[in-house]
Amino acid sequence: MKLSLITATLSASALLAFPLTSSAQTPSTAPIKIGVLTDLSGVVADATGKGSVEAARIAAEEAGGSVLGRPIEVISADHQHRPDIGSSIARKWFDVEGVDVIVDLPNSSVALAVQNIAREKKKIVMFSSAGTTALTQEQCSPYGIQWTYTTYALAHGTASAVVKTGGKNWFILGSDYAFGKQLAKDTSDVVTANGGHVLGTVYHPLNTSDFSSFLLQAQSSKAQIIALANAGGDTINAIKQASEFGIGKGGQKLASMLLMITDVHSLGLKVAQGTYLTTPSYWDSNEGTRAFTKKFEARVGHPPTFLQAGVYGSVRHYLKAVKAAGTDQSDAVMAKMRQLPIDDPFSQHAQIRPDGLVVRDMLLAQVKTPEQSKKPWDYYTIVATTPGEDLVWPLSESKCPLVKNDKKS
C-alpha cells in the first residue's frame, strides 16, 4: 500500500513538472501590445502625437481588435525628444510591460537609441517619423523597419526638382540634431550633384523661438534658395519669420525639405502658397485614403500627416504578419513582413528591402493658392509621382551589415 501511494504521488509530481502537450500548446491570452513612442507635447506633436496613437488604434480596430485569439492593446508615451527618456521607456516596455513592437519614434536621436535596445532585446521597432538614413545604413537592425521616409528621399524629391528649375545657389538652415544635420547633408549632396552650389549652412537649436540671426545669415548670403532642414514648429516659425524679414519679396525663395499638411494649415495658404515639397502620401489621393481620413478626422480633428498615415500602415502590416506567422515571435513576424505585400492605401508600390528600408513611390506636391483650394484641407496640387527607386540609395552602396555581398554587385 505504501509503495502504491508513493508511486501515485511521484506520478502526480511528474505531471506537474512536465505538463501534458495539449496544455503546453494552449495559446497565450496575453495581449498583442503595440507601443506608440511619440511626441505628445513638443515641436512635432501636431504631426505625430495623439494622431499617431489614434492611427495605431484604427489599424487595430480594422484588424478586428484581436489577432491569434489575443486582444490588441495600444499604449503610448512621450519621449520628450530625449534619447535617455526614450531608452528608459523602451526598456520598461520590453522588459516589464510585454510590448511586442514600438512604432512612430519622431526624433532621429531617440530612434537610434531605441533601435539599439530593440536589437539587444530582439524586438521589432518600426519608424514612421524618424528620417535619418543611419537607421537603415550603418546602424541598421534585423528588427528595424524604416517605414515612411528618409532624409535622402525628401532631399532627392525636392532639391533636385528646384535645382532643375533654375535654383542653383542655396543656403541651408537646419535643426541642430541628428535629423536636421542628416537632412542638411543630403540636401547639400543633391544640390551639388545637380550642378548647384551651397553657399553656407547654419544650425539652430531644436524648438527655438527666434530665427532672426540665422535668417539674417541666410539673407546676407544672397542665395537664391533658402532650404529649411527642420520640422514641425521650427519649420512654421522659420517660414513666418522669413516672411516678416521680407525674404520672399527680396527675390529669395524658401524650400522646405520637410513640410507637413498641419504646418501648411498653421501657416495659411497665403503664406505657404507655391511651396514645393515631397510627401510619401496625401489624404485626398484615392478612395482608401479618404475613407481612413474620415475615421481619423472624427477623432483628431484634421486629416493625417504622412507620419501619422505611416503609423497606420506600419501597424496594419505588422498585425497581418503576426496573423500569417501564427506567432508574435519577432524573427517569424519579420520574415512574414518582408514576404507579404504592403497594401495599405497610403503605400504605393511599397516593399521592404534587406536593410529594413521601405521603398515607396512619393508625390511631388505644390501648395495651392487660396483661390485654388475648394474645400477644407484641400492644400496640395500633385505635380508628379516620383518612383521609389529614384528616392533610395542602391543596395550596391549600402553600408548596412545585413546586406549581403552578393547584393552589392
CSV table of C-alpha atoms in Angstrom, one decimal:
chain,number,residue,atom,x,y,z
A,1,MET,CA,0.0,0.0,0.0
A,2,LYS,CA,2.8,2.4,0.9
A,3,LEU,CA,4.5,1.6,-2.4
A,4,SER,CA,1.3,2.3,-4.4
A,5,LEU,CA,0.9,5.6,-2.6
A,6,ILE,CA,4.5,6.7,-3.3
A,7,THR,CA,4.1,5.7,-6.9
A,8,ALA,CA,0.9,7.7,-7.2
A,9,THR,CA,2.5,10.7,-5.6
A,10,LEU,CA,5.5,10.6,-7.9
A,11,SER,CA,3.2,10.3,-10.9
A,12,ALA,CA,1.3,13.4,-9.9
A,13,SER,CA,4.5,15.3,-9.3
A,14,ALA,CA,5.8,14.3,-12.7
A,15,LEU,CA,2.6,15.6,-14.3
A,16,LEU,CA,3.0,18.9,-12.6
A,17,ALA,CA,6.7,19.2,-13.6
A,18,PHE,CA,6.0,18.1,-17.2
A,19,PRO,CA,2.6,19.4,-18.3
A,20,LEU,CA,0.7,17.5,-21.0
A,21,THR,CA,1.5,18.5,-24.5
A,22,SER,CA,-2.0,19.8,-25.1
A,23,SER,CA,-1.8,22.1,-22.1
A,24,ALA,CA,1.7,23.3,-23.1
A,25,GLN,CA,0.4,24.3,-26.6
A,26,THR,CA,-2.5,26.4,-25.3
A,27,PRO,CA,-2.2,29.8,-27.0
A,28,SER,CA,-1.3,32.7,-24.8
A,29,THR,CA,-4.1,35.0,-23.8
A,30,ALA,CA,-1.8,37.9,-23.2
A,31,PRO,CA,-2.5,40.9,-25.5
A,32,ILE,CA,-0.5,41.7,-28.6
A,33,LYS,CA,0.8,45.0,-27.3
A,34,ILE,CA,1.8,48.0,-29.5
A,35,GLY,CA,3.8,50.9,-28.0
A,36,VAL,CA,3.5,54.3,-29.7
A,37,LEU,CA,6.6,56.2,-28.6
A,38,THR,CA,6.0,59.7,-29.8
A,39,ASP,CA,5.9,63.5,-29.2
A,40,LEU,CA,2.8,64.3,-27.2
A,41,SER,CA,3.7,67.8,-26.2
A,42,GLY,CA,6.7,69.1,-28.2
A,43,VAL,CA,7.7,70.6,-31.5
A,44,VAL,CA,6.1,67.9,-33.7
A,45,ALA,CA,3.1,66.9,-31.5
A,46,ASP,CA,0.6,68.0,-34.1
A,47,ALA,CA,2.3,66.0,-36.8
A,48,THR,CA,2.7,62.9,-34.6
A,49,GLY,CA,1.5,62.7,-31.0
A,50,LYS,CA,-2.2,62.0,-30.4
A,51,GLY,CA,-2.8,61.4,-34.1
A,52,SER,CA,-0.1,58.7,-34.2
A,53,VAL,CA,-1.8,56.9,-31.3
A,54,GLU,CA,-5.2,57.1,-32.9
A,55,ALA,CA,-3.8,55.9,-36.2
A,56,ALA,CA,-2.4,52.8,-34.5
A,57,ARG,CA,-5.8,52.3,-32.8
A,58,ILE,CA,-7.7,52.4,-36.1
A,59,ALA,CA,-5.3,49.8,-37.5
A,60,ALA,CA,-6.0,47.6,-34.5
A,61,GLU,CA,-9.8,48.1,-34.9
A,62,GLU,CA,-9.7,47.2,-38.6
A,63,ALA,CA,-7.9,44.0,-37.7
A,64,GLY,CA,-10.9,43.1,-35.5
A,65,GLY,CA,-9.4,44.1,-32.2
A,66,SER,CA,-7.6,40.8,-31.8
A,67,VAL,CA,-5.2,38.5,-33.6
A,68,LEU,CA,-4.5,34.8,-32.9
A,69,GLY,CA,-7.3,35.0,-30.3
A,70,ARG,CA,-5.4,37.6,-28.3
A,71,PRO,CA,-6.6,41.2,-27.8
A,72,ILE,CA,-4.6,44.0,-29.4
A,73,GLU,CA,-3.6,46.7,-26.9
A,74,VAL,CA,-2.2,50.1,-27.9
A,75,ILE,CA,-0.2,52.1,-25.3
A,76,SER,CA,1.7,55.4,-25.7
A,77,ALA,CA,4.3,57.6,-24.1
A,78,ASP,CA,6.1,60.9,-24.7
A,79,HIS,CA,9.9,60.6,-25.2
A,80,GLN,CA,10.2,64.4,-24.8
A,81,HIS,CA,12.9,64.4,-27.6
A,82,ARG,CA,15.4,62.9,-25.1
A,83,PRO,CA,17.2,59.7,-26.0
A,84,ASP,CA,17.7,58.8,-22.3
A,85,ILE,CA,13.9,59.1,-21.7
A,86,GLY,CA,13.1,57.2,-24.9
A,87,SER,CA,15.5,54.5,-24.0
A,88,SER,CA,14.2,54.1,-20.5
A,89,ILE,CA,10.6,53.8,-21.7
A,90,ALA,CA,11.6,51.2,-24.4
A,91,ARG,CA,13.4,49.1,-21.8
A,92,LYS,CA,10.4,49.2,-19.4
A,93,TRP,CA,8.0,48.4,-22.2
A,94,PHE,CA,10.0,45.4,-23.4
A,95,ASP,CA,11.2,44.0,-20.1
A,96,VAL,CA,8.2,44.7,-17.8
A,97,GLU,CA,5.1,45.5,-19.8
A,98,GLY,CA,5.4,42.9,-22.5
A,99,VAL,CA,5.3,45.3,-25.5
A,100,ASP,CA,5.8,43.4,-28.8
A,101,VAL,CA,6.5,46.3,-31.1
A,102,ILE,CA,7.3,50.0,-30.8
A,103,VAL,CA,6.2,52.4,-33.6
A,104,ASP,CA,6.4,56.1,-34.7
A,105,LEU,CA,9.6,57.5,-33.0
A,106,PRO,CA,9.8,61.1,-34.1
A,107,ASN,CA,13.3,62.5,-33.4
A,108,SER,CA,16.2,60.5,-35.1
A,109,SER,CA,18.4,60.6,-32.0
A,110,VAL,CA,15.7,58.9,-29.9
A,111,ALA,CA,15.0,56.5,-32.7
A,112,LEU,CA,18.7,55.4,-33.0
A,113,ALA,CA,18.8,54.9,-29.2
A,114,VAL,CA,15.6,52.8,-29.2
A,115,GLN,CA,16.8,50.8,-32.2
A,116,ASN,CA,19.9,49.7,-30.2
A,117,ILE,CA,17.7,48.5,-27.4
A,118,ALA,CA,15.3,46.7,-29.7
A,119,ARG,CA,18.3,44.9,-31.4
A,120,GLU,CA,19.6,43.8,-28.0
A,121,LYS,CA,16.1,42.5,-26.9
A,122,LYS,CA,15.3,41.0,-30.3
A,123,LYS,CA,12.1,43.1,-30.5
A,124,ILE,CA,10.6,44.8,-33.5
A,125,VAL,CA,10.6,48.6,-34.0
A,126,MET,CA,9.0,50.4,-36.9
A,127,PHE,CA,10.0,54.0,-37.7
A,128,SER,CA,7.3,56.2,-39.2
A,129,SER,CA,8.6,59.6,-38.1
A,130,ALA,CA,12.4,59.3,-38.0
A,131,GLY,CA,14.1,60.1,-41.2
A,132,THR,CA,17.9,59.6,-40.6
A,133,THR,CA,19.4,57.2,-43.0
A,134,ALA,CA,21.6,55.8,-40.3
A,135,LEU,CA,18.6,53.6,-39.2
A,136,THR,CA,18.9,51.6,-42.4
A,137,GLN,CA,22.6,52.3,-43.2
A,138,GLU,CA,25.4,51.9,-40.6
A,139,GLN,CA,23.1,51.2,-37.7
A,140,CYS,CA,20.6,49.0,-39.4
A,141,SER,CA,19.0,46.2,-37.4
A,142,PRO,CA,17.3,42.8,-38.3
A,143,TYR,CA,14.4,44.0,-36.2
A,144,GLY,CA,14.1,47.6,-37.5
A,145,ILE,CA,12.0,48.9,-40.4
A,146,GLN,CA,12.1,52.5,-41.6
A,147,TRP,CA,8.6,52.7,-42.9
A,148,THR,CA,7.7,56.1,-44.2
A,149,TYR,CA,10.6,58.3,-45.5
A,150,THR,CA,14.2,59.2,-45.2
A,151,THR,CA,16.1,62.5,-45.4
A,152,TYR,CA,17.7,61.1,-48.5
A,153,ALA,CA,14.2,60.7,-50.2
A,154,LEU,CA,13.0,64.1,-49.2
A,155,ALA,CA,16.2,65.8,-50.4
A,156,HIS,CA,16.2,63.9,-53.7
A,157,GLY,CA,12.5,64.5,-54.3
A,158,THR,CA,12.5,68.3,-53.6
A,159,ALA,CA,16.0,69.7,-54.1
A,160,SER,CA,16.7,68.0,-57.4
A,161,ALA,CA,13.4,69.5,-58.8
A,162,VAL,CA,14.2,73.0,-57.5
A,163,VAL,CA,17.7,73.0,-58.9
A,164,LYS,CA,16.5,71.8,-62.3
A,165,THR,CA,14.1,74.8,-62.4
A,166,GLY,CA,17.0,77.2,-62.0
A,167,GLY,CA,17.5,77.5,-58.3
A,168,LYS,CA,21.3,76.9,-58.3
A,169,ASN,CA,22.6,78.8,-55.3
A,170,TRP,CA,21.5,77.6,-51.9
A,171,PHE,CA,21.8,78.4,-48.2
A,172,ILE,CA,20.7,75.7,-45.7
A,173,LEU,CA,19.2,76.4,-42.3
A,174,GLY,CA,18.9,73.1,-40.3
A,175,SER,CA,17.9,72.0,-36.8
A,176,ASP,CA,20.9,71.1,-34.6
A,177,TYR,CA,20.3,67.3,-34.0
A,178,ALA,CA,20.7,64.1,-36.0
A,179,PHE,CA,17.7,64.6,-38.2
A,180,GLY,CA,18.5,68.2,-39.2
A,181,LYS,CA,22.1,67.5,-39.8
A,182,GLN,CA,21.4,64.5,-42.0
A,183,LEU,CA,18.7,66.3,-44.0
A,184,ALA,CA,21.1,69.3,-44.5
A,185,LYS,CA,23.8,67.0,-45.7
A,186,ASP,CA,21.5,65.1,-48.1
A,187,THR,CA,20.2,68.4,-49.4
A,188,SER,CA,23.7,69.7,-50.0
A,189,ASP,CA,24.7,66.5,-51.8
A,190,VAL,CA,21.7,66.6,-54.1
A,191,VAL,CA,22.2,70.3,-54.9
A,192,THR,CA,25.9,69.8,-55.7
A,193,ALA,CA,25.3,66.6,-57.7
A,194,ASN,CA,22.8,68.6,-59.9
A,195,GLY,CA,25.2,71.4,-60.6
A,196,GLY,CA,24.2,73.8,-57.9
A,197,HIS,CA,26.2,75.4,-55.1
A,198,VAL,CA,25.7,75.6,-51.3
A,199,LEU,CA,26.9,79.0,-50.1
A,200,GLY,CA,26.5,78.2,-46.4
A,201,THR,CA,24.9,76.1,-43.7
A,202,VAL,CA,23.8,77.1,-40.2
A,203,TYR,CA,22.1,75.1,-37.4
A,204,HIS,CA,19.6,76.3,-34.9
A,205,PRO,CA,18.6,74.8,-31.5
A,206,LEU,CA,15.6,72.5,-31.5
A,207,ASN,CA,12.3,74.3,-30.7
A,208,THR,CA,13.8,77.8,-30.8
A,209,SER,CA,11.5,80.8,-30.9
A,210,ASP,CA,14.0,83.3,-32.5
A,211,PHE,CA,15.3,82.6,-36.0
A,212,SER,CA,16.4,86.2,-36.6
A,213,SER,CA,20.2,85.7,-36.5
A,214,PHE,CA,20.0,82.6,-38.7
A,215,LEU,CA,17.7,84.2,-41.2
A,216,LEU,CA,20.0,87.2,-41.4
A,217,GLN,CA,22.9,85.0,-42.3
A,218,ALA,CA,20.8,83.3,-45.0
A,219,GLN,CA,19.6,86.6,-46.3
A,220,SER,CA,23.1,88.1,-46.5
A,221,SER,CA,24.4,85.1,-48.4
A,222,LYS,CA,22.4,86.2,-51.4
A,223,ALA,CA,21.5,82.6,-52.1
A,224,GLN,CA,18.5,82.1,-54.5
A,225,ILE,CA,17.1,79.3,-52.3
A,226,ILE,CA,17.0,79.1,-48.5
A,227,ALA,CA,16.4,75.5,-47.6
A,228,LEU,CA,14.8,74.7,-44.2
A,229,ALA,CA,16.1,71.3,-42.9
A,230,ASN,CA,13.9,71.2,-39.8
A,231,ALA,CA,10.4,70.1,-38.8
A,232,GLY,CA,7.1,70.9,-37.1
A,233,GLY,CA,7.0,74.1,-35.1
A,234,ASP,CA,10.6,75.0,-36.1
A,235,THR,CA,9.6,75.0,-39.8
A,236,ILE,CA,6.4,77.1,-39.1
A,237,ASN,CA,8.3,79.7,-37.1
A,238,ALA,CA,11.1,79.9,-39.6
A,239,ILE,CA,8.7,80.5,-42.5
A,240,LYS,CA,6.7,83.1,-40.6
A,241,GLN,CA,9.8,85.0,-39.5
A,242,ALA,CA,11.3,84.8,-43.0
A,243,SER,CA,8.1,86.5,-44.3
A,244,GLU,CA,8.5,89.2,-41.6
A,245,PHE,CA,12.0,89.8,-42.8
A,246,GLY,CA,10.8,90.2,-46.4
A,247,ILE,CA,12.9,87.4,-47.7
A,248,GLY,CA,10.4,86.4,-50.4
A,249,LYS,CA,10.0,90.0,-51.6
A,250,GLY,CA,13.7,90.3,-52.0
A,251,GLY,CA,13.8,87.5,-54.6
A,252,GLN,CA,15.0,84.7,-52.4
A,253,LYS,CA,12.7,81.6,-52.2
A,254,LEU,CA,12.2,79.1,-49.4
A,255,ALA,CA,12.4,75.4,-49.9
A,256,SER,CA,11.0,73.3,-47.0
A,257,MET,CA,12.6,69.9,-47.0
A,258,LEU,CA,10.1,68.5,-44.6
A,259,LEU,CA,6.6,70.1,-44.6
A,260,MET,CA,3.5,68.6,-43.1
A,261,ILE,CA,-0.1,69.4,-44.0
A,262,THR,CA,-0.6,70.6,-40.5
A,263,ASP,CA,2.3,73.0,-41.0
A,264,VAL,CA,0.6,74.4,-44.1
A,265,HIS,CA,-2.6,74.7,-42.1
A,266,SER,CA,-0.9,76.7,-39.4
A,267,LEU,CA,0.8,79.0,-41.9
A,268,GLY,CA,-2.2,79.5,-44.1
A,269,LEU,CA,-2.2,79.3,-47.9
A,270,LYS,CA,-1.5,83.0,-48.3
A,271,VAL,CA,2.0,82.4,-46.7
A,272,ALA,CA,2.7,78.9,-47.8
A,273,GLN,CA,1.3,79.1,-51.4
A,274,GLY,CA,3.7,77.9,-54.2
A,275,THR,CA,6.0,75.9,-51.9
A,276,TYR,CA,7.2,72.7,-53.4
A,277,LEU,CA,7.5,69.6,-51.2
A,278,THR,CA,7.9,65.9,-51.3
A,279,THR,CA,5.4,63.8,-49.4
A,280,PRO,CA,5.0,60.0,-49.2
A,281,SER,CA,1.2,60.3,-49.1
A,282,TYR,CA,-1.7,62.7,-49.2
A,283,TRP,CA,-5.1,62.3,-47.6
A,284,ASP,CA,-7.1,63.0,-50.8
A,285,SER,CA,-5.2,60.6,-53.1
A,286,ASN,CA,-7.8,57.8,-53.5
A,287,GLU,CA,-10.9,56.3,-52.0
A,288,GLY,CA,-8.9,54.3,-49.4
A,289,THR,CA,-7.1,57.4,-48.1
A,290,ARG,CA,-10.3,59.3,-48.0
A,291,ALA,CA,-12.0,56.5,-46.1
A,292,PHE,CA,-9.3,56.4,-43.5
A,293,THR,CA,-9.2,60.2,-43.2
A,294,LYS,CA,-12.9,60.2,-42.4
A,295,LYS,CA,-12.3,57.9,-39.4
A,296,PHE,CA,-9.1,59.8,-38.4
A,297,GLU,CA,-10.6,63.3,-38.6
A,298,ALA,CA,-13.5,62.3,-36.4
A,299,ARG,CA,-11.0,61.6,-33.6
A,300,VAL,CA,-8.2,64.1,-34.2
A,301,GLY,CA,-9.9,67.0,-36.0
A,302,HIS,CA,-7.8,67.1,-39.1
A,303,PRO,CA,-6.6,64.8,-41.9
A,304,PRO,CA,-3.5,62.7,-41.2
A,305,THR,CA,0.1,63.9,-41.8
A,306,PHE,CA,2.2,61.5,-43.7
A,307,LEU,CA,3.9,60.5,-40.4
A,308,GLN,CA,0.5,59.5,-38.9
A,309,ALA,CA,-0.5,57.7,-42.1
A,310,GLY,CA,2.8,55.8,-41.8
A,311,VAL,CA,1.9,54.7,-38.2
A,312,TYR,CA,-1.4,53.3,-39.5
A,313,GLY,CA,0.3,51.5,-42.4
A,314,SER,CA,3.1,50.0,-40.3
A,315,VAL,CA,0.8,48.7,-37.5
A,316,ARG,CA,-1.6,47.3,-40.1
A,317,HIS,CA,1.2,45.4,-41.8
A,318,TYR,CA,2.6,44.2,-38.5
A,319,LEU,CA,-0.7,42.7,-37.4
A,320,LYS,CA,-1.2,41.0,-40.8
A,321,ALA,CA,2.2,39.5,-40.4
A,322,VAL,CA,1.5,38.2,-36.9
A,323,LYS,CA,-1.6,36.5,-38.1
A,324,ALA,CA,0.2,35.0,-41.1
A,325,ALA,CA,3.1,33.8,-38.9
A,326,GLY,CA,0.8,32.3,-36.3
A,327,THR,CA,3.0,33.8,-33.6
A,328,ASP,CA,4.3,37.1,-32.2
A,329,GLN,CA,7.9,35.8,-32.2
A,330,SER,CA,10.0,38.6,-33.7
A,331,ASP,CA,12.0,36.6,-36.2
A,332,ALA,CA,9.0,34.9,-37.6
A,333,VAL,CA,7.0,38.1,-37.8
A,334,MET,CA,9.8,40.0,-39.5
A,335,ALA,CA,10.1,37.2,-42.1
A,336,LYS,CA,6.4,37.5,-42.8
A,337,MET,CA,6.5,41.3,-43.0
A,338,ARG,CA,9.2,41.0,-45.7
A,339,GLN,CA,7.2,38.3,-47.5
A,340,LEU,CA,3.7,39.9,-47.5
A,341,PRO,CA,2.8,42.6,-49.9
A,342,ILE,CA,2.3,46.1,-48.4
A,343,ASP,CA,-1.3,47.0,-49.3
A,344,ASP,CA,-2.5,50.0,-47.2
A,345,PRO,CA,-4.0,52.9,-49.2
A,346,PHE,CA,-1.2,55.3,-48.4
A,347,SER,CA,1.6,53.0,-49.7
A,348,GLN,CA,2.1,52.8,-53.5
A,349,HIS,CA,4.4,50.2,-54.9
A,350,ALA,CA,6.0,49.7,-51.5
A,351,GLN,CA,8.3,46.9,-50.5
A,352,ILE,CA,10.8,46.2,-47.6
A,353,ARG,CA,14.4,45.9,-48.6
A,354,PRO,CA,17.0,43.7,-46.8
A,355,ASP,CA,18.3,46.7,-45.0
A,356,GLY,CA,14.9,47.4,-43.4
A,357,LEU,CA,14.0,50.3,-45.7
A,358,VAL,CA,10.6,50.5,-47.2
A,359,VAL,CA,10.9,51.7,-50.8
A,360,ARG,CA,7.8,53.6,-51.9
A,361,ASP,CA,6.6,56.0,-54.6
A,362,MET,CA,6.3,59.6,-53.4
A,363,LEU,CA,4.5,62.6,-54.5
A,364,LEU,CA,6.0,66.0,-55.6
A,365,ALA,CA,3.4,68.5,-54.5
A,366,GLN,CA,2.9,72.2,-54.6
A,367,VAL,CA,0.9,74.2,-52.0
A,368,LYS,CA,-2.2,75.7,-53.6
A,369,THR,CA,-3.1,79.4,-53.7
A,370,PRO,CA,-6.2,80.4,-51.6
A,371,GLU,CA,-8.2,80.6,-54.8
A,372,GLN,CA,-7.3,77.1,-55.9
A,373,SER,CA,-8.4,75.5,-52.7
A,374,LYS,CA,-12.0,74.3,-53.0
A,375,LYS,CA,-12.7,72.6,-49.6
A,376,PRO,CA,-11.2,72.3,-46.1
A,377,TRP,CA,-7.6,70.9,-46.2
A,378,ASP,CA,-7.5,71.0,-50.0
A,379,TYR,CA,-4.0,72.2,-49.9
A,380,TYR,CA,-1.9,70.3,-52.4
A,381,THR,CA,-1.6,70.1,-56.2
A,382,ILE,CA,0.1,66.8,-57.0
A,383,VAL,CA,2.7,67.7,-59.7
A,384,ALA,CA,4.2,64.3,-60.3
A,385,THR,CA,4.8,60.9,-58.8
A,386,THR,CA,8.4,60.0,-58.2
A,387,PRO,CA,9.2,56.3,-58.4
A,388,GLY,CA,10.5,54.8,-55.2
A,389,GLU,CA,13.7,53.5,-56.9
A,390,ASP,CA,14.7,57.1,-57.6
A,391,LEU,CA,14.4,58.0,-53.9
A,392,VAL,CA,16.7,55.4,-52.3
A,393,TRP,CA,20.4,54.6,-52.4
A,394,PRO,CA,21.2,51.4,-54.4
A,395,LEU,CA,21.9,48.3,-52.3
A,396,SER,CA,25.3,48.1,-54.0
A,397,GLU,CA,26.2,51.3,-52.0
A,398,SER,CA,24.7,50.1,-48.7
A,399,LYS,CA,26.6,50.4,-45.5
A,400,CYS,CA,24.2,48.1,-43.7
A,401,PRO,CA,25.8,44.8,-42.4
A,402,LEU,CA,22.6,43.0,-43.2
A,403,VAL,CA,23.0,43.5,-46.9
A,404,LYS,CA,24.9,40.5,-48.2
A,405,ASN,CA,27.9,40.9,-50.5
A,406,ASP,CA,26.1,39.2,-53.4
A,407,LYS,CA,23.5,42.1,-53.4
A,408,LYS,CA,26.3,44.6,-53.8
A,409,SER,CA,27.0,43.6,-57.3
